[in-house]
Amino acid sequence: SVCRHLQVHTISYSQKTVTRYIQRFFLTAVEGTETKAQEAAAALLAHLRKHPNVHEMAQVPIILPLLCQLWQQYSVSVVQAGHSLIQLYDLLVQKVWNDRIDSCHHGQVTKLLGDIALTGQKIGAEQHLLQQSGFLWSTDDERVAFIHTLFRDYFAGKALTDQFFSEDECKSAYTWLAQHQYKAESEKTLSFMAGAVYQKKGLEGLQQLLKALAVTPREALGLQYLLLQLRCAEQCRAAGVPDAQLEQIEKEYGLRQALQAWVQKSLKDKTLRNQLTTVLSRLPHWARDVVAIYGRALKDKSKDVRIAAAAALGKLGCQEAVDPLIGALKARCEHVRRSAAAALGKLGNKKAVDPL
């Protein structure tokens, strides 16, 4: 049981394995010709390439089969969910519970799982419901663990959202945010919370959450503060918040200007650059926003800045970076050319084949 629990938490599928699994799944699941199966597999793979957060989900062994089943039965719903984590996990949980738990108990089980996700408490009188939930392992000391940390983060985010808007429990949510909001292991929980907050209270709720996150001055935490805000904004964009409202939030909190400033700093600081591009590679809207800055830096007088800019563009994963990187292949400096070539290799765009 312990070994199985550890494997679920640590094993991740490669892109090659994900592709093979999806192709085999639809060959056996789709009725009709082999062509129809191939078309269904190709459509899902294209969706994964378009949405990094969904692709990250597909690499989790326990989630990939569920994702394939969802696509087969409700592809329209999955497409509409886009890359909103909260919407996609709502669909996954609903699918798991359809044959396990009566719909009248869904709210109760969600709350119980949220409490366990936040506190790690033991199973109580509702043991039969939790055992039917499909998301828990039992441990030797009568405690429970989630079958994957992403499900723990999902239920924790839902629970925190309920607390956040509860007069009786809001202090608990604020306390949790103060203690955990800048910890790397809390990143997904906060992303789920941002999506759930928008689901529940819309733009007003999002603004309330951003204000709660701003209790600690941004100057004291620098880039971590900005990236946290960008994750929240991206989840709300994925959930369908109108662009005009998001632009209002971006201006109010100075997100775009702050991001541009950190991008400039990252050109001379490898640690900052790695931290920034790692997060932005999962936030497509903001990643595309900084491609132009790194693209201009490819023409900087400093060789080191040009090398750093090329490396950053490769890590961001935006196809908009292909043209400026192709231009950098003509640089006099061999190190700049190598960095640009490596970045183009990561982007995998056929347009770069001949120049390379």
PDB file of C-alpha atoms in Angstrom, residues 21 27 45-46 99 174 202 238 252 261 281 330 346 351 354:
ATOM      1  CA  TYR A  21      -1.644   5.640 -24.543  1.00  0.00           C
ATOM      2  CA  LEU A  27      -8.360   2.371 -31.112  1.00  0.00           C
ATOM      3  CA  LEU A  45      -3.382  15.462 -28.599  1.00  0.00           C
ATOM      4  CA  ALA A  46      -3.868  18.813 -30.358  1.00  0.00           C
ATOM      5  CA  ASP A  99     -21.245   5.506 -10.520  1.00  0.00           C
ATOM      6  CA  TYR A 174      -6.795  34.166   5.718  1.00  0.00           C
ATOM      7  CA  GLY A 202     -17.066  36.260 -10.193  1.00  0.00           C
ATOM      8  CA  ALA A 238      -9.462  30.312 -18.479  1.00  0.00           C
ATOM      9  CA  GLU A 252      -5.251  48.230 -10.992  1.00  0.00           C
ATOM     10  CA  ALA A 261      10.448  44.956 -15.093  1.00  0.00           C
ATOM     11  CA  SER A 281       5.593  28.364 -19.586  1.00  0.00           C
ATOM     12  CA  LYS A 330      22.801  34.575 -38.090  1.00  0.00           C
ATOM     13  CA  LYS A 346      12.698  22.813 -27.837  1.00  0.00           C
ATOM     14  CA  LYS A 351       9.700  26.353 -39.952  1.00  0.00           C
ATOM     15  CA  ASP A 354      15.896  24.670 -43.092  1.00  0.00           C
TER      16      ASP A 354
END
